[in-house]
């Protein structure tokens, strides 16, 4: 699939580039190298981008590759305020 959000929910990922296996691993492992993905014209999930932006703004959240994980953590943070 080319649906990055679907890839994030997978058990294991095999990314092809030019007909060859370029990256393999769990989604978390694959999304650790956004530069390599960018060279392959692939992207990281929006939830990972948003997690990193929130971290850059000083919010202490984990890096999430799924929307559900990020929403759950943000709700927990909000309820503890």
mmCIF file with all atom_site columns, C-alpha atoms in Angstrom, residues 6-38:
data_model
loop_
_atom_site.group_PDB
_atom_site.id
_atom_site.type_symbol
_atom_site.label_atom_id
_atom_site.label_alt_id
_atom_site.label_comp_id
_atom_site.label_asym_id
_atom_site.label_entity_id
_atom_site.label_seq_id
_atom_site.pdbx_PDB_ins_code
_atom_site.Cartn_x
_atom_site.Cartn_y
_atom_site.Cartn_z
_atom_site.occupancy
_atom_site.B_iso_or_equiv
_atom_site.pdbx_formal_charge
_atom_site.auth_seq_id
_atom_site.auth_comp_id
_atom_site.auth_asym_id
_atom_site.auth_atom_id
_atom_site.pdbx_PDB_model_num
ATOM 1  C CA . UNK A 1 6  ? -2.236 2.088  6.900  1.00 0.00 ? 6  UNK A CA 1
ATOM 2  C CA . UNK A 1 7  ? 1.494  1.300  6.867  1.00 0.00 ? 7  UNK A CA 1
ATOM 3  C CA . UNK A 1 8  ? 1.771  2.707  10.409 1.00 0.00 ? 8  UNK A CA 1
ATOM 4  C CA . UNK A 1 9  ? -0.739 0.099  11.615 1.00 0.00 ? 9  UNK A CA 1
ATOM 5  C CA . UNK A 1 10 ? 1.077  -2.816 9.951  1.00 0.00 ? 10 UNK A CA 1
ATOM 6  C CA . UNK A 1 11 ? 3.042  -5.479 11.780 1.00 0.00 ? 11 UNK A CA 1
ATOM 7  C CA . UNK A 1 12 ? 5.978  -5.399 9.356  1.00 0.00 ? 12 UNK A CA 1
ATOM 8  C CA . UNK A 1 13 ? 6.946  -3.169 6.436  1.00 0.00 ? 13 UNK A CA 1
ATOM 9  C CA . UNK A 1 14 ? 8.902  -3.873 3.275  1.00 0.00 ? 14 UNK A CA 1
ATOM 10 C CA . UNK A 1 15 ? 9.545  -0.696 1.263  1.00 0.00 ? 15 UNK A CA 1
ATOM 11 C CA . UNK A 1 16 ? 10.594 -1.107 -2.341 1.00 0.00 ? 16 UNK A CA 1
ATOM 12 C CA . UNK A 1 17 ? 12.624 1.351  -4.400 1.00 0.00 ? 17 UNK A CA 1
ATOM 13 C CA . UNK A 1 18 ? 13.387 0.767  -8.054 1.00 0.00 ? 18 UNK A CA 1
ATOM 14 C CA . UNK A 1 19 ? 12.200 -2.834 -7.828 1.00 0.00 ? 19 UNK A CA 1
ATOM 15 C CA . UNK A 1 20 ? 14.528 -3.627 -4.919 1.00 0.00 ? 20 UNK A CA 1
ATOM 16 C CA . UNK A 1 21 ? 13.918 -3.950 -1.188 1.00 0.00 ? 21 UNK A CA 1
ATOM 17 C CA . UNK A 1 22 ? 15.125 -0.667 0.335  1.00 0.00 ? 22 UNK A CA 1
ATOM 18 C CA . UNK A 1 23 ? 13.872 -0.771 3.938  1.00 0.00 ? 23 UNK A CA 1
ATOM 19 C CA . UNK A 1 24 ? 12.401 -3.485 6.133  1.00 0.00 ? 24 UNK A CA 1
ATOM 20 C CA . UNK A 1 25 ? 11.244 -3.523 9.727  1.00 0.00 ? 25 UNK A CA 1
ATOM 21 C CA . UNK A 1 26 ? 8.423  -2.556 12.005 1.00 0.00 ? 26 UNK A CA 1
ATOM 22 C CA . UNK A 1 27 ? 6.667  0.704  11.150 1.00 0.00 ? 27 UNK A CA 1
ATOM 23 C CA . UNK A 1 28 ? 8.434  2.401  14.064 1.00 0.00 ? 28 UNK A CA 1
ATOM 24 C CA . UNK A 1 29 ? 11.828 1.255  12.711 1.00 0.00 ? 29 UNK A CA 1
ATOM 25 C CA . UNK A 1 30 ? 11.003 2.285  9.137  1.00 0.00 ? 30 UNK A CA 1
ATOM 26 C CA . UNK A 1 31 ? 9.746  5.743  10.112 1.00 0.00 ? 31 UNK A CA 1
ATOM 27 C CA . UNK A 1 32 ? 12.918 6.465  12.133 1.00 0.00 ? 32 UNK A CA 1
ATOM 28 C CA . UNK A 1 33 ? 14.709 7.485  8.921  1.00 0.00 ? 33 UNK A CA 1
ATOM 29 C CA . UNK A 1 34 ? 12.551 10.182 7.287  1.00 0.00 ? 34 UNK A CA 1
ATOM 30 C CA . UNK A 1 35 ? 15.410 11.320 5.036  1.00 0.00 ? 35 UNK A CA 1
ATOM 31 C CA . UNK A 1 36 ? 15.703 7.885  3.439  1.00 0.00 ? 36 UNK A CA 1
ATOM 32 C CA . UNK A 1 37 ? 11.940 7.818  2.993  1.00 0.00 ? 37 UNK A CA 1
ATOM 33 C CA . UNK A 1 38 ? 12.011 11.273 1.418  1.00 0.00 ? 38 UNK A CA 1
#
